[in-house]
Coordinates of C-alpha atoms in Angstrom, one line a residue:
M1 CA 39.6 -32.5 -166.3
K2 CA 38.3 -31.1 -162.6
Y3 CA 38.1 -27.5 -161.3
V4 CA 40.7 -26.0 -159.0
T5 CA 40.9 -23.7 -157.4
K6 CA 41.9 -22.2 -154.3
H7 CA 39.0 -22.2 -151.7
P8 CA 40.2 -18.3 -149.9
L9 CA 39.3 -19.7 -146.7
L10 CA 42.4 -22.7 -147.4
G11 CA 44.6 -22.4 -144.2
R12 CA 42.7 -21.8 -140.9
G13 CA 39.4 -21.1 -141.9
L14 CA 38.5 -18.4 -140.2
G15 CA 41.7 -18.1 -138.8
R16 CA 43.8 -14.7 -139.2
I17 CA 45.3 -14.1 -143.0
F18 CA 47.9 -11.6 -143.8
V19 CA 48.2 -8.8 -146.5
V20 CA 51.7 -7.7 -146.6
V21 CA 51.8 -5.7 -149.9
A22 CA 55.5 -3.8 -150.9
L23 CA 56.2 -0.3 -152.5
Q24 CA 55.6 -0.2 -156.2
A25 CA 58.9 2.7 -156.3
S26 CA 60.9 -0.3 -154.1
A27 CA 61.4 -2.6 -157.5
V28 CA 64.4 -1.1 -158.1
S29 CA 65.5 -0.5 -154.3
F30 CA 65.5 -4.3 -153.3
A31 CA 66.7 -5.9 -156.3
Q32 CA 69.7 -7.0 -155.2
N33 CA 68.3 -7.0 -151.2
G34 CA 68.0 -10.7 -150.4
P35 CA 64.1 -12.0 -148.8
T36 CA 63.3 -10.7 -145.9
M37 CA 64.3 -12.2 -142.3
G38 CA 63.4 -10.9 -138.9
W39 CA 61.1 -11.6 -136.0
S40 CA 56.7 -11.1 -135.9
S41 CA 54.9 -11.3 -132.9
W42 CA 51.3 -13.3 -134.2
N43 CA 52.5 -17.1 -133.8
T44 CA 53.2 -16.7 -130.1
Y45 CA 51.2 -13.4 -129.3
G46 CA 48.2 -13.1 -131.9
V47 CA 46.7 -10.2 -130.0
N48 CA 48.4 -9.7 -127.0
I49 CA 51.3 -8.1 -126.8
N50 CA 52.5 -4.7 -125.1
E51 CA 55.4 -3.0 -125.1
A52 CA 57.9 -4.4 -122.6
L53 CA 57.7 -7.9 -124.5
I54 CA 58.6 -6.2 -128.0
K55 CA 61.7 -5.0 -126.3
R56 CA 62.9 -7.8 -124.6
Q57 CA 62.1 -9.6 -128.3
A58 CA 65.0 -7.2 -129.4
D59 CA 66.9 -7.7 -127.0
A60 CA 66.9 -11.2 -127.6
M61 CA 67.5 -10.9 -130.8
V62 CA 70.7 -9.6 -130.1
S63 CA 71.9 -11.7 -127.4
K64 CA 71.4 -14.5 -129.4
G65 CA 72.9 -14.3 -132.1
L66 CA 69.9 -14.0 -134.6
K67 CA 71.5 -10.5 -135.6
Q68 CA 74.8 -11.2 -136.3
A69 CA 73.1 -14.8 -138.5
G70 CA 71.1 -12.3 -140.6
Y71 CA 67.4 -11.3 -139.0
D72 CA 67.6 -7.5 -138.2
H73 CA 63.7 -7.3 -138.3
I74 CA 61.7 -6.3 -135.0
N75 CA 58.0 -6.5 -136.4
I76 CA 54.3 -5.5 -134.3
D77 CA 51.9 -7.4 -135.7
D78 CA 48.1 -7.1 -134.9
G79 CA 46.4 -5.2 -131.7
Y80 CA 48.6 -2.3 -130.7
F81 CA 45.8 -0.4 -131.8
G82 CA 43.8 2.3 -129.8
G83 CA 40.5 3.3 -132.1
R84 CA 41.1 6.6 -134.3
D85 CA 40.2 10.6 -133.7
K86 CA 36.9 10.9 -134.4
K87 CA 37.2 14.4 -135.7
T88 CA 40.8 14.0 -136.6
G89 CA 40.9 9.9 -138.4
Q90 CA 44.6 9.9 -136.4
L91 CA 44.8 6.4 -135.8
L92 CA 45.4 5.5 -132.1
I93 CA 47.4 3.5 -130.4
H94 CA 46.0 0.9 -127.5
S95 CA 47.0 2.8 -124.4
T96 CA 47.5 -0.4 -122.1
R97 CA 49.0 -2.3 -123.7
F98 CA 52.1 0.9 -125.6
P99 CA 51.5 3.7 -122.9
N100 CA 53.9 5.3 -124.6
G101 CA 53.0 5.1 -128.0
L102 CA 55.5 3.3 -130.3
K103 CA 57.7 5.6 -131.0
G104 CA 60.2 5.4 -128.6
I105 CA 60.0 1.1 -129.2
V106 CA 61.0 2.0 -132.8
D107 CA 64.3 4.2 -131.5
Y108 CA 65.3 1.2 -129.0
I109 CA 64.8 -1.0 -132.3
H110 CA 66.9 1.3 -134.5
A111 CA 69.4 1.7 -131.6
K112 CA 70.1 -1.7 -131.4
G113 CA 70.7 -1.6 -135.3
L114 CA 67.6 -3.7 -136.5
K115 CA 64.7 -2.4 -138.4
A116 CA 60.6 -1.6 -137.2
G117 CA 58.2 -3.0 -138.8
I118 CA 54.5 -3.0 -138.4
Y119 CA 51.1 -3.9 -139.1
S120 CA 47.2 -2.4 -141.4
D121 CA 44.3 -3.8 -143.4
A122 CA 43.2 -2.6 -146.8
G123 CA 40.1 -2.5 -145.0
R124 CA 38.9 -0.6 -142.6
N125 CA 39.3 -3.6 -139.7
T126 CA 41.7 -5.5 -138.9
C127 CA 42.0 -9.8 -138.3
G128 CA 42.3 -9.0 -135.0
S129 CA 39.4 -7.3 -134.8
M130 CA 37.3 -9.7 -136.1
F131 CA 38.3 -13.4 -135.0
N132 CA 40.1 -12.8 -131.9
G133 CA 37.6 -10.1 -130.1
D134 CA 40.1 -7.0 -130.3
V135 CA 37.3 -4.3 -130.5
T136 CA 40.4 -1.7 -131.3
G137 CA 41.1 -3.1 -134.1
K138 CA 37.7 -1.6 -135.8
G139 CA 38.2 1.4 -138.2
V140 CA 41.8 1.2 -137.9
G141 CA 42.8 0.0 -141.3
L142 CA 44.2 1.9 -144.1
Y143 CA 40.9 1.5 -146.2
E144 CA 40.3 6.1 -147.0
H145 CA 43.0 6.4 -144.8
D146 CA 45.9 5.6 -147.0
Q147 CA 48.2 9.0 -147.0
Q148 CA 47.3 9.7 -143.7
D149 CA 48.4 6.1 -142.0
A150 CA 52.1 6.2 -144.2
D151 CA 53.2 8.9 -143.2
F152 CA 53.0 8.5 -140.0
F153 CA 54.6 5.2 -139.7
F154 CA 57.2 5.8 -142.2
K155 CA 57.9 10.3 -141.5
E156 CA 56.8 10.3 -138.1
L157 CA 57.3 7.0 -136.4
G158 CA 59.8 5.6 -138.7
F159 CA 58.7 2.3 -139.3
D160 CA 61.7 0.5 -142.1
F161 CA 57.8 -2.5 -143.1
I162 CA 55.0 -2.9 -143.3
K163 CA 52.6 -6.0 -143.1
V164 CA 48.7 -5.4 -145.2
D165 CA 46.0 -7.6 -144.2
F166 CA 43.0 -8.3 -145.9
C167 CA 40.2 -9.5 -143.9
G168 CA 39.2 -5.5 -143.8
G169 CA 38.6 -6.0 -147.5
S170 CA 36.8 -9.1 -148.1
Y171 CA 32.8 -9.7 -147.5
Y172 CA 33.4 -12.9 -145.0
H173 CA 35.6 -11.4 -142.8
N174 CA 34.4 -8.6 -141.7
E175 CA 30.8 -7.6 -140.1
D176 CA 30.5 -3.9 -142.3
H177 CA 30.6 -7.2 -145.3
L178 CA 33.1 -4.8 -147.3
V179 CA 34.0 -6.2 -151.1
L180 CA 37.1 -4.2 -152.0
D181 CA 39.9 -5.1 -155.4
E182 CA 42.9 -6.1 -154.1
Q183 CA 45.4 -4.4 -157.8
A184 CA 43.3 -1.5 -156.6
R185 CA 43.9 -1.5 -152.4
Y186 CA 47.7 -2.5 -152.8
K187 CA 49.1 -0.1 -155.9
S188 CA 46.3 2.9 -153.5
I189 CA 48.8 1.6 -150.6
A190 CA 52.1 1.5 -153.0
E191 CA 51.3 4.6 -153.9
A192 CA 51.3 6.0 -150.5
I193 CA 54.4 5.4 -149.4
R194 CA 55.8 6.8 -152.4
N195 CA 54.5 10.4 -151.4
T196 CA 56.3 10.1 -148.5
G197 CA 59.8 9.9 -150.0
R198 CA 60.7 7.2 -148.0
T199 CA 62.2 4.1 -150.7
D200 CA 63.7 2.6 -148.3
V201 CA 59.9 0.2 -146.8
R202 CA 59.6 -3.2 -147.3
M203 CA 56.0 -4.5 -147.9
N204 CA 55.2 -8.2 -148.2
A205 CA 51.9 -8.5 -150.2
C206 CA 49.3 -11.9 -148.7
R207 CA 46.4 -12.5 -149.9
W208 CA 45.6 -15.7 -148.4
A209 CA 46.8 -16.6 -152.0
Y210 CA 48.9 -15.9 -155.2
P211 CA 47.4 -12.1 -156.2
G212 CA 48.5 -11.9 -159.9
T213 CA 51.6 -11.3 -161.6
W214 CA 50.8 -7.9 -161.6
I215 CA 51.9 -8.3 -157.9
N216 CA 55.2 -8.8 -159.3
D217 CA 55.1 -4.7 -160.0
A218 CA 53.5 -3.5 -156.8
A219 CA 55.7 -5.8 -154.3
F220 CA 58.9 -7.0 -152.9
S221 CA 57.0 -9.9 -151.6
W222 CA 54.0 -11.7 -151.2
R223 CA 51.9 -14.7 -149.5
T224 CA 50.9 -17.5 -151.8
T225 CA 48.9 -19.5 -148.8
G226 CA 46.1 -19.8 -146.1
D227 CA 47.8 -19.1 -142.6
I228 CA 50.5 -22.0 -141.2
N229 CA 50.2 -22.9 -138.0
N230 CA 52.0 -25.3 -135.6
S231 CA 51.9 -28.2 -137.1
W232 CA 53.2 -31.0 -139.6
N233 CA 50.1 -31.1 -141.8
S234 CA 50.1 -27.2 -142.5
V235 CA 54.1 -26.8 -143.2
R236 CA 53.7 -29.2 -145.8
D237 CA 50.6 -28.1 -147.1
I238 CA 51.8 -25.1 -148.4
L239 CA 55.4 -26.6 -149.6
A240 CA 52.9 -27.9 -152.1
E241 CA 51.5 -25.2 -153.0
N242 CA 54.8 -23.2 -153.3
L243 CA 56.8 -26.1 -155.2
Y244 CA 55.4 -24.8 -158.7
M245 CA 55.9 -21.3 -157.8
S246 CA 59.5 -21.0 -158.9
A247 CA 58.5 -19.0 -161.8
Y248 CA 57.1 -16.4 -159.3
C249 CA 60.2 -15.3 -157.8
Y250 CA 62.0 -13.5 -160.0
D251 CA 64.4 -9.9 -160.1
G252 CA 63.9 -9.5 -156.5
H253 CA 61.0 -10.4 -155.1
Y254 CA 59.9 -13.1 -153.2
N255 CA 56.3 -15.2 -152.8
D256 CA 56.1 -15.1 -148.5
M257 CA 55.3 -18.8 -147.2
D258 CA 53.9 -17.7 -143.8
M259 CA 56.7 -16.6 -140.8
L260 CA 58.7 -19.3 -139.6
E261 CA 56.8 -22.5 -136.4
V262 CA 60.4 -23.5 -135.7
G263 CA 61.2 -23.6 -132.1
R264 CA 57.7 -23.9 -131.7
S265 CA 56.7 -28.0 -131.0
L266 CA 57.1 -29.5 -133.9
S267 CA 60.0 -32.2 -133.6
T268 CA 63.3 -32.0 -135.2
E269 CA 63.7 -33.2 -138.6
E270 CA 59.8 -31.2 -139.1
D271 CA 62.1 -27.9 -138.0
K272 CA 64.6 -28.7 -139.8
T273 CA 62.0 -29.7 -143.0
H274 CA 60.3 -26.7 -142.3
F275 CA 63.3 -24.0 -141.6
G276 CA 65.7 -25.5 -145.0
L277 CA 63.2 -26.2 -147.5
W278 CA 61.8 -21.7 -146.3
C279 CA 65.8 -21.3 -147.0
I280 CA 66.3 -22.7 -150.6
M281 CA 62.7 -21.6 -151.7
S282 CA 64.1 -18.5 -151.0
S283 CA 60.7 -17.5 -149.2
P284 CA 61.3 -14.8 -146.1
L285 CA 62.0 -15.8 -142.6
L286 CA 60.2 -14.4 -140.2
I287 CA 60.5 -16.3 -136.4
G288 CA 57.8 -16.6 -135.3
C289 CA 58.6 -18.0 -131.8
D290 CA 59.6 -16.5 -128.8
M291 CA 63.3 -15.9 -129.1
S292 CA 64.4 -14.9 -125.5
N293 CA 63.1 -18.5 -124.8
I294 CA 64.5 -20.8 -127.8
S295 CA 66.1 -24.2 -127.4
T296 CA 69.4 -24.3 -128.2
T297 CA 69.2 -27.0 -130.9
A298 CA 66.5 -24.4 -132.5
L299 CA 68.4 -21.5 -131.8
N300 CA 71.9 -23.6 -134.0
L301 CA 69.3 -24.3 -135.9
L302 CA 67.8 -20.8 -136.9
R303 CA 71.6 -19.6 -137.5
N304 CA 72.5 -22.3 -139.5
K305 CA 74.7 -19.9 -142.1
D306 CA 75.4 -22.4 -145.1
L307 CA 71.1 -23.0 -144.5
I308 CA 71.1 -18.8 -145.0
A309 CA 73.2 -18.1 -147.6
L310 CA 70.6 -20.7 -149.7
N311 CA 67.9 -18.2 -148.0
Q312 CA 70.1 -15.2 -149.4
D313 CA 72.5 -16.0 -152.3
S314 CA 72.8 -13.3 -154.7
L315 CA 70.7 -15.0 -157.6
H316 CA 67.3 -14.6 -155.7
L317 CA 65.8 -17.3 -157.1
Q318 CA 64.2 -19.7 -155.5
A319 CA 64.5 -24.1 -156.0
Y320 CA 62.9 -25.3 -159.0
V321 CA 61.4 -28.8 -159.0
A322 CA 63.7 -31.2 -160.6
G323 CA 62.0 -34.8 -160.2
K324 CA 60.5 -37.1 -158.1
S325 CA 62.5 -40.1 -156.3
N326 CA 61.0 -42.7 -154.5
G327 CA 58.3 -40.5 -154.0
C328 CA 59.9 -38.0 -152.3
H329 CA 61.0 -34.1 -154.6
I330 CA 64.5 -32.7 -155.8
L331 CA 64.4 -29.6 -155.6
V332 CA 67.8 -27.5 -157.5
K333 CA 68.7 -24.2 -158.0
D334 CA 72.3 -22.6 -159.0
V335 CA 73.7 -20.4 -156.2
E336 CA 76.6 -17.3 -157.0
K337 CA 75.6 -18.2 -160.7
L338 CA 73.8 -18.2 -163.2
N339 CA 74.7 -22.0 -164.9
G340 CA 77.6 -22.1 -163.3
T341 CA 79.2 -25.4 -162.1
K342 CA 77.4 -24.8 -158.6
R343 CA 74.6 -25.4 -157.3
A344 CA 72.2 -26.6 -154.5
F345 CA 70.0 -29.1 -154.4
A346 CA 67.2 -31.1 -151.2
L347 CA 65.7 -33.9 -151.4
Y348 CA 62.2 -33.7 -149.3
N349 CA 60.2 -35.6 -148.5
P350 CA 57.3 -34.9 -147.5
N351 CA 55.6 -39.1 -146.5
D352 CA 54.6 -40.5 -143.1
A353 CA 58.1 -43.3 -143.9
A354 CA 61.6 -43.1 -143.9
K355 CA 62.4 -43.3 -148.2
K356 CA 65.6 -43.9 -150.3
V357 CA 66.7 -41.2 -152.7
T358 CA 69.0 -42.1 -156.2
L359 CA 69.7 -38.8 -157.0
A360 CA 70.7 -39.2 -161.0
F361 CA 73.3 -36.2 -161.1
K362 CA 72.3 -35.3 -164.2
D363 CA 69.2 -35.0 -164.5
I364 CA 70.0 -31.5 -162.1
D365 CA 72.8 -30.6 -164.5
M366 CA 75.6 -31.3 -163.1
G367 CA 78.3 -33.5 -164.9
G368 CA 81.7 -35.3 -163.8
A369 CA 82.9 -35.5 -160.2
V370 CA 80.3 -33.9 -158.4
Q371 CA 82.0 -32.1 -154.7
L372 CA 78.9 -32.3 -151.6
R373 CA 78.4 -30.2 -149.2
D374 CA 76.1 -31.8 -146.2
A375 CA 74.2 -27.9 -145.1
F376 CA 72.7 -29.2 -142.0
Q377 CA 75.6 -30.7 -140.8
K378 CA 77.8 -27.4 -142.8
K379 CA 80.8 -30.5 -143.7
N380 CA 82.0 -31.2 -146.6
L381 CA 81.3 -34.8 -147.4
G382 CA 83.7 -35.4 -151.4
A383 CA 83.3 -36.5 -154.0
Y384 CA 80.6 -38.4 -156.1
T385 CA 79.9 -39.3 -160.0
E386 CA 76.4 -40.1 -161.0
T387 CA 74.3 -41.1 -157.9
F388 CA 74.3 -40.0 -155.2
E389 CA 71.7 -42.0 -152.2
V390 CA 70.7 -41.6 -149.3
N391 CA 67.9 -42.4 -146.2
I392 CA 65.3 -39.4 -146.1
P393 CA 63.4 -39.8 -142.7
A394 CA 59.9 -39.0 -142.6
H395 CA 58.6 -35.5 -142.6
G396 CA 62.9 -35.3 -143.1
T397 CA 64.6 -33.1 -146.0
R398 CA 68.6 -33.4 -146.8
I399 CA 69.5 -30.1 -147.9
Y400 CA 73.1 -29.8 -150.3
V401 CA 75.7 -27.9 -152.1
A402 CA 76.9 -29.2 -154.6
E403 CA 80.3 -28.0 -156.9
A404 CA 80.7 -30.1 -160.6
E405 CA 83.6 -31.0 -162.1
T406 CA 81.2 -30.2 -165.4
R407 CA 77.6 -28.0 -166.1
L408 CA 75.5 -30.0 -168.2
E409 CA 72.7 -28.1 -170.4
R410 CA 68.5 -28.8 -168.4
T411 CA 66.8 -30.6 -171.0
R412 CA 64.5 -31.4 -168.5
Y413 CA 61.6 -28.6 -168.0
E414 CA 58.6 -29.5 -165.8
A415 CA 55.5 -27.4 -166.6
E416 CA 55.3 -25.9 -163.0
T417 CA 58.5 -24.5 -163.3
G418 CA 56.5 -23.2 -166.0
F419 CA 55.6 -18.8 -165.8
I420 CA 51.2 -17.8 -166.9
S421 CA 51.4 -14.6 -167.9
D422 CA 47.5 -13.9 -166.1
Y423 CA 48.2 -16.6 -163.3
Q424 CA 46.5 -15.8 -160.7
E425 CA 45.2 -17.8 -157.4
I426 CA 42.3 -16.0 -155.9
K427 CA 39.4 -16.1 -158.6
N428 CA 37.8 -19.2 -159.9
N429 CA 40.1 -19.6 -163.3
Q430 CA 37.7 -21.3 -165.0
A431 CA 35.4 -18.2 -165.2
E432 CA 38.4 -16.5 -165.6
K433 CA 40.0 -18.4 -168.8
T434 CA 43.2 -17.9 -166.4
G435 CA 45.7 -22.1 -165.6
I436 CA 46.8 -23.9 -163.3
Y437 CA 48.6 -26.1 -161.6
E438 CA 47.6 -29.4 -160.8
T439 CA 49.0 -32.6 -159.1
D440 CA 49.0 -35.8 -161.4
A441 CA 50.3 -39.1 -160.4
N442 CA 50.7 -38.9 -164.9
C443 CA 53.5 -36.8 -165.0
S444 CA 56.7 -36.8 -164.6
A445 CA 57.6 -34.8 -161.1
G446 CA 53.3 -35.1 -160.3
Y447 CA 52.2 -31.5 -161.1
K448 CA 50.6 -30.3 -164.8
A449 CA 49.1 -26.9 -166.0
S450 CA 45.4 -26.5 -167.2
W451 CA 43.0 -24.7 -167.9
L452 CA 45.3 -22.8 -170.7
G453 CA 44.6 -20.9 -173.9
C454 CA 41.1 -19.1 -174.7
S455 CA 43.3 -15.9 -174.3
E456 CA 47.0 -14.5 -175.2
K457 CA 48.4 -14.2 -171.6
N458 CA 46.5 -17.7 -170.7
D459 CA 49.4 -19.3 -172.1
L460 CA 52.8 -20.6 -170.2
L461 CA 56.6 -19.5 -171.0
W462 CA 59.6 -20.5 -170.1
R463 CA 62.2 -17.9 -169.4
D464 CA 65.0 -19.8 -168.4
I465 CA 66.4 -21.9 -171.8
Y466 CA 69.5 -21.3 -171.6
S467 CA 71.7 -23.1 -174.6
Q468 CA 75.7 -22.5 -174.2
E469 CA 75.9 -22.3 -178.2
G470 CA 73.0 -21.6 -179.8
G471 CA 72.0 -23.6 -182.9
E472 CA 69.3 -26.5 -184.1
Y473 CA 67.1 -28.1 -181.4
K474 CA 64.2 -30.9 -181.0
L475 CA 61.6 -30.0 -179.3
T476 CA 59.6 -32.3 -177.0
I477 CA 56.2 -31.2 -175.4
A478 CA 55.1 -33.9 -173.3
Y479 CA 50.7 -33.9 -173.1
L480 CA 47.3 -34.6 -172.7
S481 CA 44.4 -34.3 -174.7
A482 CA 42.1 -36.7 -175.0
E483 CA 40.6 -34.4 -177.6
N484 CA 42.3 -32.8 -180.3
R485 CA 44.4 -29.2 -179.1
N486 CA 46.1 -27.0 -180.9
I487 CA 49.8 -25.7 -179.2
S488 CA 51.5 -22.3 -181.0
V489 CA 55.1 -23.2 -180.2
S490 CA 57.4 -19.7 -180.6
V491 CA 60.4 -19.1 -179.7
N492 CA 62.3 -15.9 -178.1
G493 CA 59.0 -14.0 -179.5
T494 CA 58.6 -15.6 -183.1
K495 CA 56.4 -17.8 -183.5
V496 CA 58.0 -21.7 -184.5
Q497 CA 54.4 -23.8 -185.5
T498 CA 51.4 -24.5 -184.5
V499 CA 50.7 -28.7 -183.6
T500 CA 46.7 -30.5 -183.1
V501 CA 47.7 -33.0 -180.0
N502 CA 45.8 -35.4 -179.1
S503 CA 47.2 -38.4 -176.2
G504 CA 44.1 -40.5 -176.2
G505 CA 42.8 -39.9 -172.5
W506 CA 43.3 -37.5 -169.7
G507 CA 45.6 -40.4 -168.3
T508 CA 47.5 -40.3 -170.2
V509 CA 51.0 -38.3 -171.4
G510 CA 51.6 -37.5 -175.8
R511 CA 54.7 -36.5 -177.1
K512 CA 54.6 -35.0 -180.2
I513 CA 58.1 -32.6 -181.4
V514 CA 59.2 -30.0 -183.2
N515 CA 62.2 -28.5 -184.8
I516 CA 63.6 -25.1 -182.8
K517 CA 66.0 -23.1 -182.9
L518 CA 67.9 -21.0 -179.8
Q519 CA 70.0 -18.4 -179.7
K520 CA 73.7 -18.7 -177.4
G521 CA 72.5 -17.9 -174.5
Q522 CA 68.7 -16.9 -173.0
N523 CA 66.0 -18.3 -173.9
T524 CA 62.7 -18.3 -173.7
I525 CA 59.8 -20.4 -174.9
R526 CA 56.3 -20.0 -175.1
L527 CA 53.0 -22.7 -175.2
S528 CA 49.8 -21.1 -176.4
N529 CA 46.4 -21.2 -177.8
P530 CA 44.5 -17.4 -178.4
T531 CA 41.0 -19.2 -178.6
A532 CA 40.8 -22.4 -177.7
W533 CA 41.3 -24.0 -174.8
M534 CA 45.4 -25.8 -174.8
P535 CA 45.9 -29.5 -173.8
N536 CA 47.1 -29.5 -170.2
I537 CA 51.0 -29.8 -169.9
D538 CA 53.7 -32.4 -168.2
Y539 CA 57.3 -31.5 -169.0
I540 CA 58.8 -29.9 -172.1
E541 CA 62.8 -31.5 -173.1
V542 CA 65.3 -28.4 -175.6
V543 CA 67.7 -31.7 -176.5
P544 CA 70.1 -30.7 -179.2
V545 CA 69.5 -31.7 -182.5
V546 CA 73.4 -33.3 -183.7
P547 CA 75.6 -32.1 -186.8
A548 CA 75.2 -33.9 -189.6
A549 CA 79.3 -34.1 -189.2
I550 CA 78.8 -35.4 -186.1
E551 CA 76.3 -38.1 -186.8
A552 CA 78.5 -39.3 -190.0
T553 CA 81.6 -40.4 -187.7
M554 CA 79.4 -42.1 -186.1
Q555 CA 79.3 -44.2 -188.6
G556 CA 83.0 -46.0 -187.9
T557 CA 83.8 -48.5 -186.0
D558 CA 86.6 -46.3 -184.0
S559 CA 87.1 -46.9 -180.7
R560 CA 89.4 -44.5 -179.5
Q561 CA 87.1 -42.2 -177.7
Q562 CA 86.5 -38.2 -179.2
A563 CA 84.9 -35.5 -178.0
Y564 CA 83.3 -32.8 -180.4
D565 CA 81.4 -29.7 -180.3
L566 CA 77.8 -28.9 -182.0
Q567 CA 79.8 -27.7 -185.1
G568 CA 81.6 -30.9 -185.5
R569 CA 84.9 -29.6 -184.1
P570 CA 86.4 -31.9 -181.8
A571 CA 86.5 -30.7 -178.3
R572 CA 89.3 -31.4 -175.8
N573 CA 86.7 -29.7 -173.7
V574 CA 83.2 -31.3 -174.3
S575 CA 81.2 -28.4 -173.4
S576 CA 77.8 -28.7 -171.6
H577 CA 76.1 -30.4 -175.0
G578 CA 78.4 -31.5 -176.7
I579 CA 78.8 -34.6 -178.2
L580 CA 80.8 -37.4 -177.0
I581 CA 81.7 -40.4 -179.2
T582 CA 82.3 -44.1 -177.7
N583 CA 82.4 -47.1 -179.7
G584 CA 80.3 -45.3 -182.2
K585 CA 77.5 -44.9 -179.7
K586 CA 76.8 -41.0 -179.1
V587 CA 76.3 -39.8 -175.9
L588 CA 74.7 -36.3 -174.8
R589 CA 76.2 -35.4 -172.8

């Protein structure tokens, strides 16, 4: 095994790094709201913003039909600062860029039925003051002014959203070398906003990488990577870091893959991949181009109602990795109803050459005739059975909404869809003894969970194991280990068994079967080792045990086809884990 962590300067290096923190009290308020949609000034304008520019973007959001499509935030980023009053500490506004202050702009935005967003830093200085030479950004951060600035932003000016950067809290991003604790700062800022009496303020946390599982209790959303830039490599790398983050998007809180570069200089296919995957992976959608001068192609993409519906779906799920086909990723999620017959899936080709992808519908838990709708073309394609093939250009993605006759029980749960209770990407994971996700060509979908164990919280669990009827199951654990290592298996909080495994090499996948019992509905399976390292985990499979009565029936040679449920009772409609008997052979459906 090799040590892997995200370097603090990942992304643009000495570029801009955002932190957008969320109000802890908003966890309940926003539990049924989708990811934030709107526009932010940074990608195109940096610190070079002004009153007229912001108003022009608000006008364009309405006139271009983007408000009607769901975009409703106009976010003012770094560059509006004018220092602080030396006696009172009151935050001042840039006298040239915003000679009339910010209150009139907030009112202008609100008058158009939109929401207004603002920016700050958790430390003393902003990123723009350090990397863009904007000296008026020195001393204007929230540090030591949390309540004063919160009152100013949300009670006096009426802003609805805030991004809180972290350059001022990180010693290598600031000339004063201030070192601040992320968790302490985010919670302090959230408390200050809560004290304003506002419960509708959205805050988004971004600390260059996923800050830790504690963030879900403090933030509406959080950045998971370094800053995006206007290049395919940047989009591809950000996607690679978020393919394994689906378990950390839950309860109406979201992984933020940064602002959109759509409509700037990416190719049409790259723009489609960028926007489409941001949508199906439930990332906030913050337009970064000049909306007043946007191309028709980019505008139509950003207004695509089929894709936006996936982003704003009421289940608030991030699509998870279901597998790979010919070097392309297969991502899928439920829409409208958990464990229902309607799902959305994406086929993503990150490669530099076109690829032919073959999808077996059983691999995304769909059976019978499957009706497909192309989300990019907004066109119904008709019904398919068993498989679906499509050619995907280099850097391209195809996204479909599927309605199946039968919803099959999911049997394969990749490790990269599991949740590590103390997962974080800020500190050295080996020193902290926290697990990580790594790429590995030996693994079924290209990722593994590693550096697990040595504490109760450094576990791997799946909280979405669904059983339609409950009953006895066989759990197969696919693992990699060159030495004997122990795994403690628990189901729904009850320990089942501790097993010792050794696959014979760190590049060799071994398998261990454990008998378990699931309850009807949702279940949690947990793998842990509180005292020593666990093996690396590739995936688990959860398959129902065939009842003895059915096994006996299968010994016959009756050529008739009969379906049974798991209690051995004949069934007219096969359940998702029913048994289909054909010519004496059993087939798990």
